Short mmCIF file of C-alpha atoms in Angstrom, two decimals:
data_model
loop_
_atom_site.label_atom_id
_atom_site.label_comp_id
_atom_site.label_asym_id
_atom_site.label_seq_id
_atom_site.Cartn_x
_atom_site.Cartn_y
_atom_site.Cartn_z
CA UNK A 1 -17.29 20.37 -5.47
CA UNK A 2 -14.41 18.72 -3.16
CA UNK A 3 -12.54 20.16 -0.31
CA UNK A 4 -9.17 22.39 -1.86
CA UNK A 5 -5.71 20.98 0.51
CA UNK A 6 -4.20 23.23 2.06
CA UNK A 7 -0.06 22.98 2.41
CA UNK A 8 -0.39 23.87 5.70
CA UNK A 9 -3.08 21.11 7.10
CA UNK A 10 -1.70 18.27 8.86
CA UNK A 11 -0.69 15.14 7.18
CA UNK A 12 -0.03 11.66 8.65
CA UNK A 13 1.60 8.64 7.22
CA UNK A 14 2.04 4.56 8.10
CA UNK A 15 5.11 3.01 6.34
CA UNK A 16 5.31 -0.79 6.65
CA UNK A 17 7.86 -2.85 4.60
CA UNK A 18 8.55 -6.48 5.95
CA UNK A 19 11.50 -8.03 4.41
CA UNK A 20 12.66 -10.88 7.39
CA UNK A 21 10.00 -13.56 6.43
CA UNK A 22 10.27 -17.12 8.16
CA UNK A 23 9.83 -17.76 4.22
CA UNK A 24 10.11 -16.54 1.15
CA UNK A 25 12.42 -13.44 2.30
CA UNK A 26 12.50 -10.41 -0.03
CA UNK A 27 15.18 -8.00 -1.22
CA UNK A 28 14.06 -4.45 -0.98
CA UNK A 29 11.04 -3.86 1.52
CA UNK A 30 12.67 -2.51 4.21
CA UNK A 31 14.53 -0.55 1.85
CA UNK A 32 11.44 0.81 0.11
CA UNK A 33 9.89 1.37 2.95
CA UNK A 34 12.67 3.43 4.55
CA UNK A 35 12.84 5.67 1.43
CA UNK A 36 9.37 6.39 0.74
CA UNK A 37 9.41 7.52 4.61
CA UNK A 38 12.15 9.77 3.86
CA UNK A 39 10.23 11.31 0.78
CA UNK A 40 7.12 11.46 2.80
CA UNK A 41 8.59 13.37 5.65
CA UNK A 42 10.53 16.08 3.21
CA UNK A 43 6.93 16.08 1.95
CA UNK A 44 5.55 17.77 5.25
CA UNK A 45 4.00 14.08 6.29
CA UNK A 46 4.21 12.88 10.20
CA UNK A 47 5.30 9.53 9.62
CA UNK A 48 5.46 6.14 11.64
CA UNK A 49 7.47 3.56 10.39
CA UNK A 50 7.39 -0.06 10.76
CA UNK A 51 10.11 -2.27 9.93
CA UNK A 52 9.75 -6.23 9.98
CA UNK A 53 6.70 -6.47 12.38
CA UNK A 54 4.77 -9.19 13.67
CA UNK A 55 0.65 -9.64 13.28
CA UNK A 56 0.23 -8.13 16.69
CA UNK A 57 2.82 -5.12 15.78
CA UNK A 58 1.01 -3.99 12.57
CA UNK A 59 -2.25 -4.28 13.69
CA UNK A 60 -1.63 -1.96 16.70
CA UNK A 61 0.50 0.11 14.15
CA UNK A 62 -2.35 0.60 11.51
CA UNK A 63 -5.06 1.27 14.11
CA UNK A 64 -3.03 3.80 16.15
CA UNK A 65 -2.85 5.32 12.79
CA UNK A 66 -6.32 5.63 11.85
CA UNK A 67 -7.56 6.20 14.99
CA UNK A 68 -5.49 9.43 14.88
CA UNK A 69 -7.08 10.67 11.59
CA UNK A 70 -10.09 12.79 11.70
CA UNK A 71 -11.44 15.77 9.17
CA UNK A 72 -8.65 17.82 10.54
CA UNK A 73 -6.56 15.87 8.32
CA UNK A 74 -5.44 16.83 5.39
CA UNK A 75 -3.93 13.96 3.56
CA UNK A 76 -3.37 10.37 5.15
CA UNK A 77 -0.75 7.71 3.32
CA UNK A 78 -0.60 4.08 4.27
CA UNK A 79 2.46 2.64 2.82
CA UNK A 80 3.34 -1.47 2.67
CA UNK A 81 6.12 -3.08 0.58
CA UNK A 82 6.04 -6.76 1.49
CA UNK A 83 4.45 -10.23 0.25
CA UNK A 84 0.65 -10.07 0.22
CA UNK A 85 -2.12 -12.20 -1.15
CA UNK A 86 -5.73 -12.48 -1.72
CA UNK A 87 -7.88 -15.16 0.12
CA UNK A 88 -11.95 -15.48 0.04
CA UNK A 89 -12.26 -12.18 -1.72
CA UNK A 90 -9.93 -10.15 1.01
CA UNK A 91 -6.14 -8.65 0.62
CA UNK A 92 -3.85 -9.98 3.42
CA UNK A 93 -0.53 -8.39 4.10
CA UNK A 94 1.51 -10.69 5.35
CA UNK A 95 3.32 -9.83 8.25
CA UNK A 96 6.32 -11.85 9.70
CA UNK A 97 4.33 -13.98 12.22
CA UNK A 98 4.68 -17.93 10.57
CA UNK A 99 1.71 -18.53 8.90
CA UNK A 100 2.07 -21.98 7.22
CA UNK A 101 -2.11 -22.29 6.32
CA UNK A 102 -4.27 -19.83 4.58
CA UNK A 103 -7.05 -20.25 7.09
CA UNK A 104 -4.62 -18.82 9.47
CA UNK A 105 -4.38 -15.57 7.18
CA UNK A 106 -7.25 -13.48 8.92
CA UNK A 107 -5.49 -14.26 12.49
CA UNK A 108 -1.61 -14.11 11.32
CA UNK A 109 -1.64 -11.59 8.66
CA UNK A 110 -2.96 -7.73 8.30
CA UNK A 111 -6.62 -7.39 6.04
CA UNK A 112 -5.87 -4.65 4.21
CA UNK A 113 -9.41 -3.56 3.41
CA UNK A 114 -9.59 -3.13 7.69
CA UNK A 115 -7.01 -0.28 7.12
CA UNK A 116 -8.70 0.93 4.08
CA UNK A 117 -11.81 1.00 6.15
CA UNK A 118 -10.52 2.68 9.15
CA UNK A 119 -8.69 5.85 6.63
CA UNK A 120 -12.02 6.03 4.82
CA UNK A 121 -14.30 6.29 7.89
CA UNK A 122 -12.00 8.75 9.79
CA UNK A 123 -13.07 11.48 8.15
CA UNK A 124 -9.70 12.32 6.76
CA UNK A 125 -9.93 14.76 3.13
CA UNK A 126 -7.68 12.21 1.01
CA UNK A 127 -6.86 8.68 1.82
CA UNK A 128 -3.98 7.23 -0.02
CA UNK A 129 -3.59 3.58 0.35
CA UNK A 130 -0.55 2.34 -1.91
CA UNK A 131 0.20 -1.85 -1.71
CA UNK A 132 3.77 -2.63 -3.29
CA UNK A 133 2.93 -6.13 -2.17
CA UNK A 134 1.72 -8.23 -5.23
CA UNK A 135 4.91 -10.69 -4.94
CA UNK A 136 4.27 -14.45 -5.94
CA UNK A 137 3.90 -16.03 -2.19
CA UNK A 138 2.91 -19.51 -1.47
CA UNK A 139 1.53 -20.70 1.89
CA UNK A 140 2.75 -24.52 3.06
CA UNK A 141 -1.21 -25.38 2.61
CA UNK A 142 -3.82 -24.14 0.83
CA UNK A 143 -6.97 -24.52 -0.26
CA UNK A 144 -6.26 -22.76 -3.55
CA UNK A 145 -4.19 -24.01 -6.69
CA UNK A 146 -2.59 -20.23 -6.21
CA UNK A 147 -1.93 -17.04 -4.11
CA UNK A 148 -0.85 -15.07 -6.64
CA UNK A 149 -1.41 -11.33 -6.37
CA UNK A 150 -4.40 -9.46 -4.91
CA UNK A 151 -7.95 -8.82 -4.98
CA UNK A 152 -9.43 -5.92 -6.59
CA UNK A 153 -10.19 -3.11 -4.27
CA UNK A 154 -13.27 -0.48 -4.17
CA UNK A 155 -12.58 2.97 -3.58
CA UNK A 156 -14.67 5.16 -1.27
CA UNK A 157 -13.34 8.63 -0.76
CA UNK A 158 -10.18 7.16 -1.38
CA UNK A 159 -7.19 6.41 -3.78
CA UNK A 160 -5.57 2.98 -4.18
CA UNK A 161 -2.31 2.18 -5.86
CA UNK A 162 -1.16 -1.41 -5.97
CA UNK A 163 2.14 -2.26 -7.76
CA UNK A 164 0.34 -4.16 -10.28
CA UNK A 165 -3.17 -5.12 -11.59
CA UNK A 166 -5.27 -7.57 -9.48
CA UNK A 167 -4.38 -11.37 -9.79
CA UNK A 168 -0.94 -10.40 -11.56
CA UNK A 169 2.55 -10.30 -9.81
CA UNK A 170 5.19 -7.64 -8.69
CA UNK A 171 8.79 -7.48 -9.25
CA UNK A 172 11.11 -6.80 -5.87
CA UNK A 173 13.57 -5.43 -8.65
CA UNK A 174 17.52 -5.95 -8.86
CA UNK A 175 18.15 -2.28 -7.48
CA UNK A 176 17.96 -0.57 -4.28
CA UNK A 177 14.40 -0.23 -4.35
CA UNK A 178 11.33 -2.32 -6.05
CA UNK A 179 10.29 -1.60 -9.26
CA UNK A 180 6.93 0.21 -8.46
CA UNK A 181 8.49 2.30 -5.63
CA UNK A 182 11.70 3.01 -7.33
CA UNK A 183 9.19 5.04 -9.62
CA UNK A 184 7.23 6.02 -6.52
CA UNK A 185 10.03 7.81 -5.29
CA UNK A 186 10.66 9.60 -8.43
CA UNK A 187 7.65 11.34 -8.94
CA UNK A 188 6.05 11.67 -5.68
CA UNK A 189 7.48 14.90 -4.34
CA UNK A 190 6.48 16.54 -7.75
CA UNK A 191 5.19 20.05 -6.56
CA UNK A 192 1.94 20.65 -7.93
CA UNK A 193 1.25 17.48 -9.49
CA UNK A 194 -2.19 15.69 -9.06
CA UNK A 195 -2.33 12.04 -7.87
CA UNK A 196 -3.92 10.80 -11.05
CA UNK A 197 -0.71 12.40 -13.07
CA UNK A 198 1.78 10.94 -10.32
CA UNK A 199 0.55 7.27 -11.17
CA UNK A 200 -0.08 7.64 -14.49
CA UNK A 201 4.02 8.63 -14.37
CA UNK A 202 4.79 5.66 -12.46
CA UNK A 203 2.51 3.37 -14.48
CA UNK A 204 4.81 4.43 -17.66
CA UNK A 205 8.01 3.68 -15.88
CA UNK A 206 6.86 0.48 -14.35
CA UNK A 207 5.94 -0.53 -17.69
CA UNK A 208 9.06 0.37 -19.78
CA UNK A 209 11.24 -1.31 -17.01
CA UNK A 210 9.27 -4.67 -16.86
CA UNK A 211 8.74 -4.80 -20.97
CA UNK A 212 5.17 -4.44 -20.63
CA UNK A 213 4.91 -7.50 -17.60
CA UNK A 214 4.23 -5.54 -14.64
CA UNK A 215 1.17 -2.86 -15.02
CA UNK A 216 0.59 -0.89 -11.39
CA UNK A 217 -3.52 -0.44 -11.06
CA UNK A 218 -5.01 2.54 -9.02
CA UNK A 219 -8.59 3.19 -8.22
CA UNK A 220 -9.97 6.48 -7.20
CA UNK A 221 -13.03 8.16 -5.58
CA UNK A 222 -11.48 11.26 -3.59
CA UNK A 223 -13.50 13.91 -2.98
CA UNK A 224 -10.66 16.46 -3.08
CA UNK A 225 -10.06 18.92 -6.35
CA UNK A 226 -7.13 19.45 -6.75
CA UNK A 227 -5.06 16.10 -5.04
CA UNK A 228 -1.98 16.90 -4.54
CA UNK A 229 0.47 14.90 -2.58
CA UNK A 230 3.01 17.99 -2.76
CA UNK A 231 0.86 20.97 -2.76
#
């Protein structure tokens, strides 16, 4: 039987969203990102933002982060709204360094399974790793016909929410916010409400607002009954 949260533990957040790219700029990133720090911090979270980072930025960023998390930590989010793409079977988040090659990707851009890694072995009760980052990118030259979307990623004591299903692409949405966080921020700070019932919420939104295109994709494997996000 899993660990119960406790309101009162300590919870810690990492909110990236990347907008300024030497190519390929996006819309609402930085706005996403700035809003779902907002909703984590009402939420009880100690949150670090990033906004519009370089490689060397976010990597120091996401290992400050997890090298701050320990068991004494109740709930850890890592946040990213930005382009991302899959490359030899890892997730890159790409950061705004110019990366024109995709054999520059492990050097120029963030793995995202390194972060996942890090939040899983820290000990922390209940990982959240959520990637609004499944935008059609393109790199100058590649060794693949496409970049589209991400990998699939395996939970261990975790839970993973990606904006839509591996290999498939994201809206940045017309509005102030993307799609998938627009509905994010709706039903996030839902007191009470388990994790699994917060995406399955968002899942139906994203759906109805994309006529059936877009379909967000979580994995889980916490080891925390009940999960609440807003306890």
């Amino acid at each position: 039987i899993g660990d119960k949260l406790r309101g009162g533990e300590a919870k810690k957040a990492l909110v990236v969203g990347i907008s300024d790219y030497p190519s390929s700029p996006l819309t609402n990133p930085v706005n996403d990102a700035k809003a779902v720090a907002k909703k984590l911090t009402t939420l009880g979270f100690d949150v670090d933002m990033k906004l519009d980072c370089s490689e060397e930025e976010f990597t120091a960023a996401h290992r400050n982060f997890t090298d701050a998390l320990s068991n004494d930590v109740a709930c850890a989010v890592f946040y990213f709204a930005g382009h991302g793409c899959e490359y030899q079977n890892r997730n890159y988040l790409i950061t705004t360094t110019p990366c024109t090659n995709d054999r520059d990707l492990p050097r120029k851009a963030v793995d995202a399974m390194e972060v996942q890694r890090g939040m899983e072995e820290s000990g922390c009760k209940f990982p959240v790793i959520i990637l609004d980052c499944c935008r059609s990118f393109r790199i100058t030259r590649s060794t693949r016909a496409s970049l589209d979307g991400m990998a699939e990623m395996k939970a261990v004591g975790s839970y993973i929410a990606l904006a839509c299903a591996p290999n498939k692409t994201a809206e940045d949405g017309s509005g102030a916010n993307g799609t998938f966080t627009a509905a994010l921020l709706k039903h996030i700070g839902t007191p009470d409400l388990d994790i699994d019932r917060v995406f399955r919420r968002v899942r139906v939104d994203v759906l109805k607002a994309t006529n059936d295109e877009q379909e967000p994709w979580t994995r889980s494997s916490l080891r925390v009954d009940p999960a609440c996000l807003c306890p």
